Amino acid sequence: MLETLISSKMRIKLLLKFFLNSNATSYLRGLEAEFGDSTNAIRVELNRFEKAGMLSTFIQGNKKYFRANTKHPLYSDTHNLLMKYIGFDQIIDTVIDKIGDLKKVYVIGAFAKGLDDNVIELIFVGHINEDYLSQLILKTKNHIHREIIFSVFEEDVPKEMKDYCENSALLLWES
């Protein structure tokens, strides 16, 4: 659907990279390695987003880093559109209503890094009905046409995963 509205594949990649997770930062050569595309195509789109004020920049060493400008008037709308495009909104809304005592939902993997993927990896924290969750996940997978992998932790993520979740995961929902 998003490809119909936005014809530039690079623009979609950059939107996903920076507007799904507002903490995501990167520089031109890093994006080249991550996306496997030419620096010229990436640079053109980065310059457009920067000129429009949707990306802010900072210099670290000899590299110019980019990140989403969360103060831009369209940031929230863009973020919400991308959440709907991926299907996160449907997953969360469906699950939260009847799942039990849900505390947090994280997305990990490619989407947490702002990369599009056919697999959505989720972590649920709380005392929840896992059979019901499995049924919902199956229905949602068929609806959004993406594979969904999930883990459930009752209290909180294990200590060895806590740093990962705080630094690399995207917190989607918290009670």
Tab-separated table of C-alpha atoms in Angstrom:
chain	number	residue	atom	x	y	z
A	1	MET	CA	0.000	0.000	0.000
A	2	LEU	CA	2.723	2.481	0.946
A	3	GLU	CA	4.485	1.771	-2.357
A	4	THR	CA	1.425	3.150	-4.156
A	5	LEU	CA	1.654	6.470	-2.325
A	6	ILE	CA	5.432	6.765	-2.276
A	7	SER	CA	7.122	5.590	-5.454
A	8	SER	CA	10.714	5.856	-4.216
A	9	LYS	CA	11.817	2.607	-2.576
A	10	MET	CA	14.732	4.446	-0.987
A	11	ARG	CA	12.380	6.998	0.546
A	12	ILE	CA	10.314	4.175	2.077
A	13	LYS	CA	13.469	2.533	3.470
A	14	LEU	CA	14.541	5.818	5.061
A	15	LEU	CA	11.079	6.483	6.486
A	16	LEU	CA	11.061	3.036	8.080
A	17	LYS	CA	14.613	3.460	9.350
A	18	PHE	CA	14.097	6.804	11.051
A	19	PHE	CA	10.366	7.097	11.765
A	20	LEU	CA	9.578	3.704	13.298
A	21	ASN	CA	12.169	4.151	16.021
A	22	SER	CA	12.895	7.797	16.806
A	23	ASN	CA	16.190	6.795	18.478
A	24	ALA	CA	17.588	5.447	15.210
A	25	THR	CA	20.599	7.357	13.913
A	26	SER	CA	22.860	6.646	10.973
A	27	TYR	CA	25.299	8.208	8.566
A	28	LEU	CA	25.523	7.937	4.776
A	29	ARG	CA	28.070	5.101	4.500
A	30	GLY	CA	26.327	3.175	7.274
A	31	LEU	CA	23.058	3.383	5.353
A	32	GLU	CA	24.864	2.286	2.191
A	33	ALA	CA	26.089	-0.865	3.951
A	34	GLU	CA	22.720	-1.470	5.631
A	35	PHE	CA	20.563	-1.022	2.535
A	36	GLY	CA	23.008	-2.254	-0.100
A	37	ASP	CA	22.221	0.753	-2.308
A	38	SER	CA	24.390	3.476	-3.805
A	39	THR	CA	25.333	6.460	-1.693
A	40	ASN	CA	24.020	8.799	-4.373
A	41	ALA	CA	20.443	7.468	-4.172
A	42	ILE	CA	20.568	7.594	-0.376
A	43	ARG	CA	22.111	11.087	-0.303
A	44	VAL	CA	19.412	12.534	-2.580
A	45	GLU	CA	16.628	11.315	-0.286
A	46	LEU	CA	18.449	12.287	2.925
A	47	ASN	CA	18.903	15.809	1.549
A	48	ARG	CA	15.189	16.024	0.701
A	49	PHE	CA	14.167	14.926	4.195
A	50	GLU	CA	16.684	17.292	5.787
A	51	LYS	CA	15.559	20.231	3.651
A	52	ALA	CA	11.920	19.516	4.605
A	53	GLY	CA	12.958	19.519	8.281
A	54	MET	CA	11.900	15.902	8.831
A	55	LEU	CA	15.456	14.779	9.616
A	56	SER	CA	17.864	16.541	11.914
A	57	THR	CA	21.627	16.108	11.740
A	58	PHE	CA	24.635	16.170	14.001
A	59	ILE	CA	28.342	15.727	13.426
A	60	GLN	CA	30.306	13.099	15.316
A	61	GLY	CA	33.942	12.781	14.344
A	62	ASN	CA	34.029	13.227	10.594
A	63	LYS	CA	30.562	11.762	10.008
A	64	LYS	CA	27.257	13.525	9.554
A	65	TYR	CA	24.532	11.575	11.362
A	66	PHE	CA	20.824	11.739	10.633
A	67	ARG	CA	17.842	11.118	12.908
A	68	ALA	CA	14.123	11.809	12.793
A	69	ASN	CA	13.114	15.291	13.863
A	70	THR	CA	10.502	14.350	16.448
A	71	LYS	CA	9.475	18.008	16.745
A	72	HIS	CA	8.427	18.181	13.085
A	73	PRO	CA	4.640	18.646	12.765
A	74	LEU	CA	4.352	15.518	10.589
A	75	TYR	CA	6.478	13.241	12.771
A	76	SER	CA	3.568	11.683	14.703
A	77	ASP	CA	1.456	11.234	11.588
A	78	THR	CA	4.358	9.655	9.702
A	79	HIS	CA	5.143	7.351	12.625
A	80	ASN	CA	1.497	6.270	12.914
A	81	LEU	CA	1.216	5.678	9.158
A	82	LEU	CA	4.264	3.415	9.252
A	83	MET	CA	2.914	1.532	12.263
A	84	LYS	CA	-0.279	0.875	10.292
A	85	TYR	CA	1.671	-0.069	7.171
A	86	ILE	CA	3.563	-2.741	9.087
A	87	GLY	CA	0.481	-3.879	10.981
A	88	PHE	CA	1.692	-3.122	14.509
A	89	ASP	CA	-1.432	-1.143	15.295
A	90	GLN	CA	-3.676	-4.126	14.543
A	91	ILE	CA	-1.507	-6.513	16.529
A	92	ILE	CA	-1.491	-4.287	19.595
A	93	ASP	CA	-5.151	-3.249	19.529
A	94	THR	CA	-6.350	-6.817	19.067
A	95	VAL	CA	-4.068	-8.302	21.691
A	96	ILE	CA	-4.510	-5.740	24.458
A	97	ASP	CA	-8.288	-5.971	24.638
A	98	LYS	CA	-8.570	-9.581	25.800
A	99	ILE	CA	-5.099	-10.893	26.483
A	100	GLY	CA	-4.849	-10.598	30.260
A	101	ASP	CA	-2.489	-8.526	32.395
A	102	LEU	CA	-0.182	-7.155	29.701
A	103	LYS	CA	2.619	-4.860	30.926
A	104	LYS	CA	4.796	-4.206	27.851
A	105	VAL	CA	5.161	-5.082	24.189
A	106	TYR	CA	8.510	-4.755	22.410
A	107	VAL	CA	9.425	-5.249	18.788
A	108	ILE	CA	12.926	-6.589	18.180
A	109	GLY	CA	14.904	-7.578	15.123
A	110	ALA	CA	14.792	-5.788	11.781
A	111	PHE	CA	11.819	-3.537	12.528
A	112	ALA	CA	13.409	-2.259	15.743
A	113	LYS	CA	16.330	-1.181	13.567
A	114	GLY	CA	13.975	0.539	11.135
A	115	LEU	CA	14.299	-2.067	8.399
A	116	ASP	CA	11.369	-3.573	6.523
A	117	ASP	CA	11.093	-7.341	6.816
A	118	ASN	CA	8.581	-10.124	6.306
A	119	VAL	CA	9.089	-11.266	9.901
A	120	ILE	CA	7.865	-9.314	12.931
A	121	GLU	CA	9.536	-10.297	16.209
A	122	LEU	CA	7.658	-9.375	19.381
A	123	ILE	CA	8.221	-9.703	23.115
A	124	PHE	CA	5.193	-9.611	25.426
A	125	VAL	CA	5.656	-8.990	29.155
A	126	GLY	CA	2.880	-9.841	31.614
A	127	HIS	CA	0.567	-12.578	32.817
A	128	ILE	CA	-1.263	-13.411	29.623
A	129	ASN	CA	-3.233	-16.219	28.052
A	130	GLU	CA	-0.686	-17.663	25.593
A	131	ASP	CA	-3.232	-19.888	23.840
A	132	TYR	CA	-5.381	-16.862	23.106
A	133	LEU	CA	-2.297	-14.902	22.016
A	134	SER	CA	-1.325	-17.683	19.611
A	135	GLN	CA	-4.794	-17.615	18.047
A	136	LEU	CA	-4.640	-13.838	17.656
A	137	ILE	CA	-1.168	-13.961	16.161
A	138	LEU	CA	-2.312	-16.535	13.593
A	139	LYS	CA	-5.276	-14.377	12.570
A	140	THR	CA	-3.112	-11.258	12.409
A	141	LYS	CA	-0.432	-12.998	10.314
A	142	ASN	CA	-3.044	-13.937	7.748
A	143	HIS	CA	-4.404	-10.393	7.715
A	144	ILE	CA	-1.112	-8.492	7.393
A	145	HIS	CA	0.731	-11.148	5.332
A	146	ARG	CA	3.828	-11.155	7.528
A	147	GLU	CA	5.296	-13.853	9.750
A	148	ILE	CA	5.065	-13.057	13.472
A	149	ILE	CA	7.398	-14.600	16.038
A	150	PHE	CA	6.827	-13.880	19.706
A	151	SER	CA	8.134	-14.590	23.189
A	152	VAL	CA	6.286	-14.133	26.474
A	153	PHE	CA	7.850	-13.255	29.823
A	154	GLU	CA	5.697	-13.033	32.945
A	155	GLU	CA	7.532	-10.471	35.060
A	156	ASP	CA	10.066	-8.773	32.839
A	157	VAL	CA	12.568	-9.772	30.250
A	158	PRO	CA	15.466	-11.838	31.623
A	159	LYS	CA	18.450	-9.881	32.903
A	160	GLU	CA	20.607	-10.875	29.923
A	161	MET	CA	17.967	-9.410	27.567
A	162	LYS	CA	17.179	-6.289	29.615
A	163	ASP	CA	20.028	-4.191	28.162
A	164	TYR	CA	19.106	-5.346	24.683
A	165	CYS	CA	15.472	-4.332	25.132
A	166	GLU	CA	16.383	-0.967	26.613
A	167	ASN	CA	18.905	-0.136	23.873
A	168	SER	CA	17.917	-2.052	20.739
A	169	ALA	CA	14.242	-2.938	21.035
A	170	LEU	CA	11.351	-0.659	20.214
A	171	LEU	CA	8.830	-0.340	23.050
A	172	LEU	CA	5.437	-0.453	21.326
A	173	TRP	CA	3.157	-0.423	24.314
A	174	GLU	CA	3.385	-0.092	28.086
A	175	SER	CA	0.633	-0.147	30.701
